[in-house]
XYZ file of C-alpha atoms in Angstrom:
681
model
C 140.693 75.603 51.691
C 137.371 75.440 49.849
C 134.368 77.619 50.520
C 130.930 76.153 49.932
C 127.544 77.838 50.388
C 125.410 76.333 53.164
C 123.004 74.641 50.766
C 125.634 72.813 48.751
C 128.120 70.921 50.866
C 129.218 67.885 48.837
C 131.030 66.050 51.636
C 128.699 66.536 54.611
C 128.265 63.266 56.466
C 124.472 63.427 56.440
C 121.796 65.673 55.031
C 118.054 65.681 55.461
C 117.240 65.776 51.757
C 118.155 67.522 48.553
C 116.519 70.922 48.530
C 114.295 72.508 45.874
C 115.967 75.028 43.553
C 116.735 78.354 45.211
C 115.624 81.607 43.659
C 118.226 83.682 41.878
C 118.034 86.482 44.452
C 120.342 85.501 47.270
C 118.722 85.380 50.664
C 120.534 86.057 53.899
C 122.717 83.102 54.897
C 121.750 82.001 58.415
C 123.926 79.262 59.880
C 123.057 77.550 63.170
C 125.829 75.613 64.891
C 124.214 72.947 67.047
C 121.349 70.643 66.176
C 119.462 70.426 69.460
C 116.206 71.752 70.868
C 117.276 75.418 70.795
C 118.163 75.198 67.093
C 114.846 73.552 66.286
C 113.012 76.107 68.450
C 114.503 78.988 66.455
C 113.604 77.420 63.087
C 110.128 76.539 64.315
C 109.432 80.098 65.420
C 110.828 81.583 62.210
C 108.592 79.268 60.200
C 105.521 80.180 62.257
C 106.241 83.855 61.673
C 106.651 83.221 57.947
C 110.033 84.946 57.974
C 112.073 81.790 57.394
C 111.605 82.399 53.660
C 113.985 85.357 54.045
C 116.903 83.080 54.947
C 118.952 80.230 53.580
C 119.133 78.199 56.784
C 121.766 75.560 57.470
C 122.004 73.615 60.727
C 125.187 71.774 61.657
C 124.507 69.082 64.247
C 127.257 66.997 65.770
C 124.932 64.129 66.707
C 123.771 61.637 64.055
C 120.074 62.399 64.725
C 117.820 65.309 63.904
C 116.838 67.511 66.852
C 115.057 65.416 69.465
C 113.275 65.845 72.774
C 115.856 65.670 75.570
C 113.162 66.306 78.207
C 111.710 62.844 77.528
C 115.023 61.119 76.883
C 114.397 58.463 79.548
C 111.292 57.293 77.673
C 113.614 55.758 75.104
C 113.701 52.676 77.333
C 109.948 52.575 77.841
C 109.175 52.079 74.167
C 109.584 55.482 72.510
C 111.843 55.250 69.454
C 114.425 57.791 68.312
C 112.055 58.812 65.502
C 109.231 59.386 67.991
C 111.528 61.548 70.098
C 112.370 63.733 67.078
C 110.902 67.214 67.272
C 110.256 67.294 63.512
C 110.599 64.954 60.549
C 113.091 65.348 57.722
C 110.162 66.347 55.501
C 109.457 69.310 57.783
C 112.989 70.630 57.350
C 112.792 70.075 53.585
C 109.451 71.849 53.397
C 110.969 74.911 55.062
C 114.169 74.792 52.966
C 116.344 74.032 55.997
C 119.542 72.108 55.292
C 120.073 70.026 58.439
C 123.509 68.388 58.389
C 123.776 65.699 61.028
C 127.062 64.205 62.210
C 128.992 67.327 61.232
C 131.173 69.019 63.832
C 132.169 72.671 63.514
C 135.730 73.211 64.696
C 136.343 76.940 64.508
C 135.023 80.366 63.521
C 136.704 83.180 61.621
C 134.604 86.216 62.640
C 136.605 88.615 60.453
C 135.827 86.738 57.230
C 132.433 85.503 58.517
C 133.379 81.862 57.978
C 133.005 78.676 59.983
C 135.115 75.545 59.440
C 133.946 71.972 59.894
C 136.026 68.972 60.925
C 137.090 68.441 57.293
C 138.383 72.036 57.092
C 135.622 73.009 54.669
C 134.611 76.632 55.115
C 131.042 77.919 55.118
C 130.151 81.603 54.790
C 127.432 83.233 56.850
C 125.622 86.546 57.090
C 124.258 85.753 60.547
C 125.627 82.997 62.745
C 123.738 81.459 65.670
C 125.621 79.385 68.221
C 123.270 76.822 69.789
C 125.929 74.362 70.899
C 124.180 73.434 74.144
C 126.088 71.834 76.990
C 128.023 68.710 77.871
C 127.943 66.437 80.879
C 130.278 67.469 83.679
C 132.579 64.704 84.889
C 134.246 65.493 88.233
C 138.035 64.985 88.389
C 137.775 61.587 90.063
C 140.283 58.805 89.462
C 138.799 56.055 87.307
C 135.999 58.170 85.853
C 136.901 56.917 82.365
C 136.865 53.229 83.314
C 134.788 50.745 81.277
C 131.245 50.696 82.636
C 131.237 54.409 83.548
C 128.935 56.550 81.401
C 127.434 60.015 81.257
C 123.738 60.693 80.665
C 123.221 63.318 78.007
C 122.415 62.026 74.516
C 120.614 59.239 72.705
C 124.015 57.763 71.939
C 124.751 57.663 75.675
C 121.547 55.726 76.302
C 122.273 53.298 73.496
C 125.765 52.687 74.874
C 124.431 52.144 78.406
C 121.843 49.618 77.223
C 124.357 47.735 75.061
C 126.901 47.541 77.889
C 124.354 46.314 80.439
C 123.222 43.583 78.064
C 126.772 42.550 77.184
C 128.014 42.176 80.773
C 124.709 41.017 82.232
C 124.603 43.959 84.637
C 122.637 43.408 87.839
C 123.441 46.522 89.871
C 124.013 50.120 88.879
C 124.493 53.473 90.538
C 124.106 57.111 89.589
C 126.383 59.872 90.821
C 124.164 62.911 91.248
C 120.774 63.324 92.918
C 119.528 66.243 90.873
C 117.016 66.317 88.019
C 119.422 64.636 85.617
C 120.520 62.050 88.163
C 116.998 60.922 89.012
C 116.185 60.637 85.316
C 119.306 58.486 84.870
C 118.242 56.327 87.817
C 114.908 55.763 86.086
C 116.819 54.527 83.020
C 118.627 51.905 85.090
C 115.368 50.879 86.775
C 113.787 50.392 83.343
C 116.742 48.176 82.404
C 115.905 45.942 85.370
C 118.930 46.757 87.554
C 119.158 47.169 91.303
C 119.767 50.907 91.512
C 121.334 53.342 93.979
C 121.813 57.111 93.866
C 124.874 58.878 95.291
C 124.493 62.549 96.249
C 127.103 64.767 97.923
C 124.472 67.166 99.338
C 122.249 66.325 102.335
C 119.146 66.034 100.128
C 117.946 65.183 96.637
C 117.523 67.986 94.087
C 119.495 70.391 96.321
C 119.195 73.302 93.862
C 115.399 73.159 93.773
C 114.064 71.649 97.011
C 114.359 72.547 100.665
C 115.215 69.899 103.252
C 111.618 68.891 103.994
C 110.653 68.484 100.344
C 113.897 66.620 99.640
C 113.136 64.245 102.507
C 109.680 63.575 101.073
C 111.144 62.877 97.635
C 113.785 60.569 99.138
C 111.087 58.509 100.856
C 109.232 58.078 97.591
C 112.349 57.131 95.623
C 113.311 54.581 98.266
C 109.808 53.119 98.211
C 110.512 52.154 94.582
C 113.490 50.079 95.660
C 116.161 52.670 94.820
C 118.769 53.150 97.549
C 119.673 56.785 98.249
C 123.106 57.586 99.735
C 123.388 61.216 100.861
C 126.465 63.217 101.922
C 128.753 60.817 100.054
C 132.083 62.163 98.820
C 133.343 59.944 96.010
C 137.137 59.594 95.934
C 137.705 57.116 93.106
C 136.193 54.511 90.821
C 138.208 51.283 90.732
C 137.668 48.416 88.265
C 137.676 45.035 90.061
C 137.270 41.395 89.061
C 134.657 40.347 86.487
C 134.535 43.874 85.085
C 132.713 45.306 88.112
C 133.342 48.706 89.675
C 134.160 49.595 93.258
C 133.098 53.137 94.212
C 135.407 54.426 96.932
C 134.108 57.092 99.337
C 135.957 59.368 101.730
C 133.282 58.958 104.412
C 131.639 55.550 103.833
C 132.289 51.948 102.877
C 132.843 51.144 99.171
C 129.933 50.328 96.887
C 130.263 47.627 94.226
C 128.221 47.867 91.022
C 128.283 46.699 87.417
C 127.613 50.053 85.776
C 127.786 53.702 86.833
C 126.229 56.829 85.340
C 127.728 60.210 86.176
C 124.998 62.869 86.221
C 126.733 65.573 88.218
C 125.530 68.489 86.125
C 126.368 70.102 82.792
C 128.721 72.763 81.485
C 128.197 75.122 78.516
C 129.760 74.130 75.188
C 131.605 77.414 74.686
C 135.013 76.220 73.418
C 134.342 77.260 69.815
C 133.455 80.767 71.010
C 136.519 80.988 73.246
C 138.837 80.088 70.387
C 137.168 82.730 68.204
C 137.805 85.430 70.799
C 134.149 85.905 71.798
C 133.444 87.034 75.356
C 132.780 84.212 77.817
C 131.214 84.507 81.269
C 133.071 83.933 84.555
C 131.210 80.641 85.049
C 131.474 79.707 81.386
C 128.929 80.346 78.671
C 128.979 82.689 75.691
C 128.120 86.199 76.859
C 124.998 87.647 75.198
C 123.080 90.871 75.673
C 119.322 91.533 75.607
C 119.318 91.096 71.827
C 121.128 87.737 72.223
C 124.127 89.110 70.324
C 127.572 88.021 71.376
C 130.556 90.361 71.483
C 130.543 90.042 67.664
C 127.464 91.803 66.168
C 127.077 89.157 63.430
C 127.046 86.258 65.872
C 124.165 85.328 68.173
C 123.927 82.596 70.802
C 120.926 80.876 72.386
C 120.306 78.033 74.789
C 122.478 76.315 77.367
C 125.715 77.561 75.831
C 124.959 81.189 76.742
C 125.662 83.396 79.726
C 123.185 86.237 80.263
C 124.069 88.602 83.100
C 126.483 85.958 84.432
C 123.690 83.389 84.580
C 123.697 80.118 82.643
C 120.285 78.579 81.971
C 120.074 74.798 82.126
C 116.409 74.113 81.287
C 114.616 73.937 77.978
C 112.010 76.641 78.707
C 114.603 79.475 78.854
C 116.166 78.090 75.656
C 112.850 78.360 73.875
C 112.307 81.835 75.281
C 115.622 82.850 73.715
C 114.456 81.275 70.462
C 111.272 83.382 70.662
C 113.269 86.578 71.106
C 115.842 85.850 68.409
C 113.187 84.784 65.892
C 111.387 88.068 66.527
C 114.570 90.103 66.079
C 115.550 88.270 62.881
C 112.031 89.074 61.669
C 112.558 92.791 62.239
C 110.879 93.179 65.635
C 112.385 94.853 68.689
C 111.780 92.140 71.275
C 114.418 91.813 73.990
C 115.437 88.990 76.291
C 114.929 89.901 79.940
C 115.695 86.574 81.531
C 113.420 83.554 81.731
C 111.463 81.501 84.198
C 113.334 78.435 85.406
C 110.319 76.604 86.782
C 110.317 72.847 86.461
C 107.332 70.507 86.422
C 108.408 66.903 86.062
C 107.451 63.375 86.925
C 110.559 61.886 88.516
C 110.579 58.193 89.366
C 106.794 58.215 89.086
C 106.174 61.174 91.421
C 105.165 64.709 90.419
C 107.822 67.269 91.342
C 107.431 70.971 90.665
C 109.392 74.108 91.502
C 107.854 77.355 90.241
C 109.097 80.928 90.362
C 111.647 81.885 92.981
C 113.110 79.117 95.094
C 112.790 79.417 98.828
C 116.553 79.712 99.272
C 116.655 82.821 97.044
C 114.330 84.831 99.288
C 115.676 86.745 102.281
C 112.409 88.222 103.561
C 109.736 85.901 102.182
C 107.066 84.053 104.149
C 106.769 80.303 103.551
C 103.396 78.565 103.819
C 103.387 74.764 104.031
C 100.696 72.140 103.574
C 101.324 68.421 103.914
C 99.108 65.345 103.846
C 99.383 61.708 102.823
C 99.222 62.580 99.101
C 102.029 65.129 99.007
C 103.811 68.219 100.206
C 103.239 71.799 99.050
C 104.833 75.151 99.762
C 104.100 78.734 98.756
C 106.637 81.561 98.957
C 105.063 84.938 99.707
C 106.846 88.276 99.425
C 105.029 91.501 100.356
C 101.741 89.663 100.250
C 102.209 88.272 96.728
C 102.893 84.751 95.471
C 106.418 84.585 94.025
C 107.315 80.901 94.270
C 105.986 77.426 94.952
C 107.122 73.834 95.160
C 105.477 70.478 95.608
C 106.118 66.768 95.845
C 103.081 64.786 94.705
C 99.975 65.752 92.711
C 98.652 69.323 92.881
C 95.815 70.129 90.515
C 96.163 73.855 91.221
C 99.653 74.049 89.670
C 98.464 75.795 86.451
C 96.727 78.458 88.542
C 99.743 78.718 90.868
C 102.006 79.240 87.853
C 99.648 81.925 86.544
C 99.506 83.613 89.972
C 103.321 83.703 90.157
C 103.520 85.135 86.636
C 101.018 87.854 87.567
C 102.482 88.298 91.085
C 98.960 87.904 92.419
C 98.190 88.918 95.979
C 97.402 86.158 98.463
C 94.760 87.448 100.849
C 94.646 86.396 104.522
C 91.629 84.138 104.006
C 93.390 82.493 101.061
C 96.426 81.831 103.256
C 94.187 80.222 105.834
C 92.463 78.109 103.183
C 95.819 76.937 101.801
C 97.042 75.927 105.266
C 93.809 73.989 105.845
C 93.158 72.453 102.416
C 96.330 72.811 100.336
C 94.646 75.196 97.880
C 94.336 79.000 98.124
C 91.067 78.956 96.166
C 87.646 77.428 96.393
C 86.603 75.193 93.511
C 84.683 78.121 92.044
C 87.459 80.658 92.637
C 90.003 79.372 90.151
C 90.139 81.179 86.823
C 89.438 78.907 83.821
C 92.273 78.723 81.324
C 89.943 80.008 78.604
C 89.968 83.376 80.384
C 93.713 83.594 81.040
C 95.608 86.430 79.305
C 96.879 85.617 75.807
C 100.522 85.744 76.897
C 100.023 83.312 79.791
C 102.377 80.345 79.634
C 100.502 77.069 79.215
C 103.431 74.721 78.612
C 106.286 75.804 80.861
C 108.589 73.052 79.576
C 108.587 74.398 76.023
C 107.491 77.978 76.774
C 104.272 77.775 74.750
C 101.786 80.512 75.587
C 98.025 80.510 75.307
C 97.850 82.619 72.126
C 99.924 80.039 70.208
C 97.534 77.234 71.117
C 94.435 79.343 70.506
C 95.696 80.298 67.036
C 95.935 76.587 66.155
C 92.448 75.951 67.536
C 91.116 78.882 65.479
C 92.545 77.117 62.415
C 90.395 74.084 63.231
C 93.162 72.037 64.894
C 91.498 70.738 68.040
C 92.965 67.279 68.679
C 95.704 67.202 71.309
C 98.280 65.099 69.385
C 98.212 67.507 66.424
C 98.420 70.554 68.692
C 101.391 68.947 70.443
C 103.067 68.216 67.133
C 102.566 71.756 65.832
C 103.612 73.776 68.890
C 105.060 71.300 71.384
C 102.513 71.896 74.168
C 101.723 68.751 76.202
C 104.577 66.890 74.504
C 107.130 67.127 77.309
C 106.237 66.351 80.933
C 102.506 66.289 80.123
C 101.404 68.366 83.127
C 99.809 70.967 80.841
C 97.715 68.428 78.904
C 94.524 69.180 80.940
C 94.905 72.898 80.130
C 95.412 72.221 76.425
C 92.401 69.890 76.446
C 90.316 72.554 78.161
C 91.300 75.135 75.551
C 90.552 72.762 72.709
C 87.214 71.503 74.004
C 85.947 74.090 76.460
C 82.176 74.667 76.436
C 80.662 77.929 75.323
C 81.295 80.858 77.654
C 77.500 81.361 77.803
C 76.942 78.084 79.700
C 74.421 78.684 82.492
C 74.833 77.427 86.045
C 71.624 75.962 87.552
C 69.779 78.614 89.518
C 71.947 81.459 88.208
C 69.005 83.535 86.959
C 67.073 83.071 90.206
C 70.173 84.006 92.152
C 70.643 87.122 90.031
C 67.072 88.320 90.584
C 67.212 87.655 94.332
C 70.548 89.447 94.592
C 69.270 92.504 92.714
C 66.308 92.698 95.093
C 68.671 92.427 98.079
C 70.787 95.325 96.807
C 67.598 97.310 96.132
C 66.534 96.690 99.729
C 69.777 98.278 100.836
C 68.847 101.429 98.938
C 65.383 101.328 100.556
C 66.975 101.349 104.005
C 69.213 104.260 102.998
C 66.618 106.458 101.271
C 63.253 105.797 102.937
C 62.372 107.301 106.306
C 61.406 104.982 109.143
C 57.721 104.053 109.470
C 55.997 105.959 112.310
C 53.222 104.749 114.629
C 49.675 105.925 114.006
C 48.894 109.292 115.585
C 45.231 108.404 116.268
C 43.319 105.297 117.342
C 40.952 105.973 114.468
C 43.734 105.896 111.848
C 43.674 102.968 109.400
C 47.454 102.749 109.821
C 46.865 101.415 113.333
C 46.002 98.003 111.883
C 49.545 97.926 110.438
C 51.644 99.473 113.187
C 50.433 96.793 115.563
C 53.503 94.901 114.249
C 55.722 97.280 116.245
C 53.383 98.157 119.165
C 52.343 94.679 120.228
C 54.896 92.420 121.970
C 53.351 89.236 120.567
C 53.509 90.579 117.009
C 57.115 91.646 117.545
C 57.973 88.172 118.822
C 56.295 86.512 115.836
C 58.125 88.679 113.272
C 61.374 88.470 115.260
C 61.451 84.684 115.495
C 60.344 84.410 111.851
C 63.326 86.579 110.946
C 65.583 84.390 113.101
C 64.223 81.254 111.423
C 64.873 82.647 107.920
C 68.421 83.527 108.955
C 69.165 80.060 110.337
C 67.705 78.279 107.291
C 69.711 80.570 105.010
C 72.900 79.671 106.862
C 72.099 75.960 106.556
C 71.679 76.301 102.800
C 75.156 77.841 102.570
C 76.707 74.616 103.907
C 76.367 72.890 100.504
C 79.522 74.681 99.373
C 81.526 74.604 102.590
C 81.271 70.958 103.616
C 82.874 68.469 101.258
C 80.670 65.595 102.513
C 77.476 67.579 101.851
C 76.967 66.724 98.169
C 73.201 66.260 97.880
C 71.580 68.286 95.105
C 72.990 70.880 92.716
C 75.231 73.500 94.237
C 73.765 76.126 91.899
C 70.227 75.403 93.158
C 71.260 75.512 96.803
C 73.071 78.766 96.187
C 69.966 80.265 94.584
C 67.812 79.253 97.567
C 70.401 80.779 99.896
C 70.122 84.017 97.907
C 66.311 83.983 98.100
C 66.413 83.434 101.851
C 68.975 86.226 102.253
C 66.676 88.631 100.423
C 63.722 87.414 102.520
C 65.748 88.215 105.646
C 66.098 91.865 104.548
C 62.378 92.088 103.866
C 61.644 90.384 107.218
C 63.948 92.854 108.961
C 61.968 95.756 107.470
C 58.698 94.187 108.658
C 60.097 93.519 112.136
C 61.576 96.995 112.680
C 59.525 99.277 110.467
C 62.776 100.519 108.973
C 63.888 101.728 112.435
C 67.447 100.785 113.363
C 67.094 101.851 116.966
C 70.137 102.542 119.093
C 72.987 100.821 120.890
C 72.827 97.019 120.491
C 69.747 97.174 118.245
C 71.524 99.589 115.907
C 74.609 97.372 115.637
C 72.423 94.309 115.012
C 70.351 96.075 112.353
C 73.412 97.417 110.508
C 74.990 93.961 110.624
C 71.867 92.379 109.089
C 71.676 94.983 106.330
C 75.412 94.871 105.524
C 75.414 91.062 105.362
C 72.371 91.015 103.090
C 73.591 93.721 100.724
C 77.124 92.345 100.484
C 75.649 88.899 99.889
C 73.563 90.398 97.121
C 76.591 92.033 95.477
C 78.522 88.752 95.686
C 75.487 86.948 94.285
C 75.322 89.301 91.297
C 79.002 88.724 90.573
C 78.584 84.964 90.973
C 75.549 84.866 88.666
C 77.320 86.869 85.971
C 80.534 84.801 85.928
C 79.164 82.355 83.367
C 77.536 85.130 81.322
C 80.630 87.205 80.637
C 83.914 86.743 78.824
C 87.313 88.417 78.558
C 88.415 91.031 81.063
C 84.947 91.323 82.614
C 84.928 87.610 83.438
C 88.473 87.790 84.806
C 87.530 90.788 86.964
C 84.403 89.059 88.292
C 86.260 85.852 89.089
C 88.948 87.851 90.825
C 86.589 89.892 93.016
C 83.682 87.517 93.658
C 85.623 85.370 96.191
C 86.705 88.549 97.977
C 83.130 89.845 98.146
C 81.965 86.477 99.443
C 84.622 86.527 102.140
C 83.652 90.043 103.258
C 80.012 88.886 103.330
C 81.049 86.061 105.682
C 83.081 88.393 107.892
C 80.050 90.645 108.365
C 77.713 87.671 108.919
C 79.644 85.821 111.618
C 78.816 88.277 114.504
C 75.052 87.893 113.857
C 74.437 84.810 116.058
C 76.025 86.463 119.104
C 74.209 89.746 118.493
C 70.845 87.991 118.027
C 71.280 86.078 121.300
C 72.090 89.319 123.137
C 69.081 91.020 121.516
C 66.688 88.254 122.592
C 68.055 88.249 126.150
C 67.750 92.026 126.412
C 64.180 91.914 125.051
C 62.958 89.489 127.676
C 65.148 90.793 130.498
C 64.347 94.453 130.085
C 60.900 94.137 128.533
C 57.849 95.408 130.310
């Protein structure tokens, strides 16, 4: 047995590059077993923290490539090369003194001596060991599953083998066993190769772990519209090679299916065998057991990614892997961050259709309320628990997804009027009610695929890096499914927070006057009639003594109210697009203030009693609340930070209350007019 330090392995099958000389003072030896996305994520976060200089880092990867993007693996057949799929170049690893050894399999661990052994029985010593061995494709125990023409879908090598086989045999038809995320991605690969494709799923719907029956039905219709046959509730019994190298798929409950090639995408299992043989604790469903510090049962050994089991849960998406990398990088840098689980939301484009599942899935909730919206463009659902948004899913485009994700993260309350708006329009918010990404909290997740938060992107922008490709290269945002690209673009090129909305100043002034009028009604006594015919006040109080004058001021007040309501339609009717919304809103505010002044002229600041009192209070409340909402609306574009977030949170609520108080006015006015003429002298 020979023991070699991580930076000097003379017989490794591949190495990124020869490293610069190492300083005499020995740094801590950090070995990472596994060369996938989790391993890269850990190194990337250590380098961004600047603490990677404290370690001699060696990565042992079993595959012949450097770490690459498995999320976009299917794009290999649409023109993206293996180099373009790589998460970093060999120069990047060299620059950070990382010895990345590709094509090198680690066979066993000796925790007592703190050694690992590769396939050539060479030993490598470590101070800290990180297991990032990922997962492997699960192949059900079906007869014939190892026949020629049967493949799994997991690595670049798998894709290369599939393409080579299809070309060699002239494949015309192919099938995929598995209708989940992985299976639909594999089906896309076969479609790109020009085959007639079918998907076999044992469950009654596609993506059974993420979608309910209605959403799965919608997805099935879209997949079938692309020419892909979907066979549900199919129990595969065997795979039998037949003449000309073809395969016959035998089912327990259906006629056989003949194809040229088959991909098994029935799920994955954690690669935990090396940990088992070393005596490390393994979860009941597989996976290396880790605690909140991501330590295994051996304090010198950590584990991250798909190979782990945290609280008996195995994570199978890249975002939780990167969250683990965040936590472990922080702990190796001396911080006390702890892993508390991770969001397993998924936003993907499968077979050309947008599919998203955010937060809790509907099947996990026992007392939640489900809201559904469906139209020709797609299907959307919100899961509400105790009045707060906790989950969502959609099939088809949904531009509100970033805000929905943020609302789930913050457990935002969904108010009754927002529920109604979602059921009617598919969005809980008006176009002005959504919070711009520039004003999201710093720890808000922008890229859910790679777990990149807003502060990471903003720090790059503050360094002068504002083009999207460079931002993607540096932090990974917008490099996976691409759904966060609009948010990254908005952060990189958002206009100044001091941008003025047309009419905002006019609206602000009118709203301040309206609120001031409310104080006038509260503090000033009512205006009395003149006590003598000789009083000069008698030329004024004629407004309240004379029926004709009262009718003139009353109908003028009614006219102002009706015109004000008409000007509010610019926002509430999608077809009404003439003119600037800001200008129409300002005019609406001016008219609302004029209504309060007209009310004072018509009544002399007397509210009266009974019906007149209710009508007067309703007018005043509507005007004042409209003024408060107008102030908030006018200040939205003038403020930043928490103040802006608070205004954008409360302004829609104030507007809604203003509408609630306003809607009884027409009925009350009609009753007032009838009573005036019916009971008048």
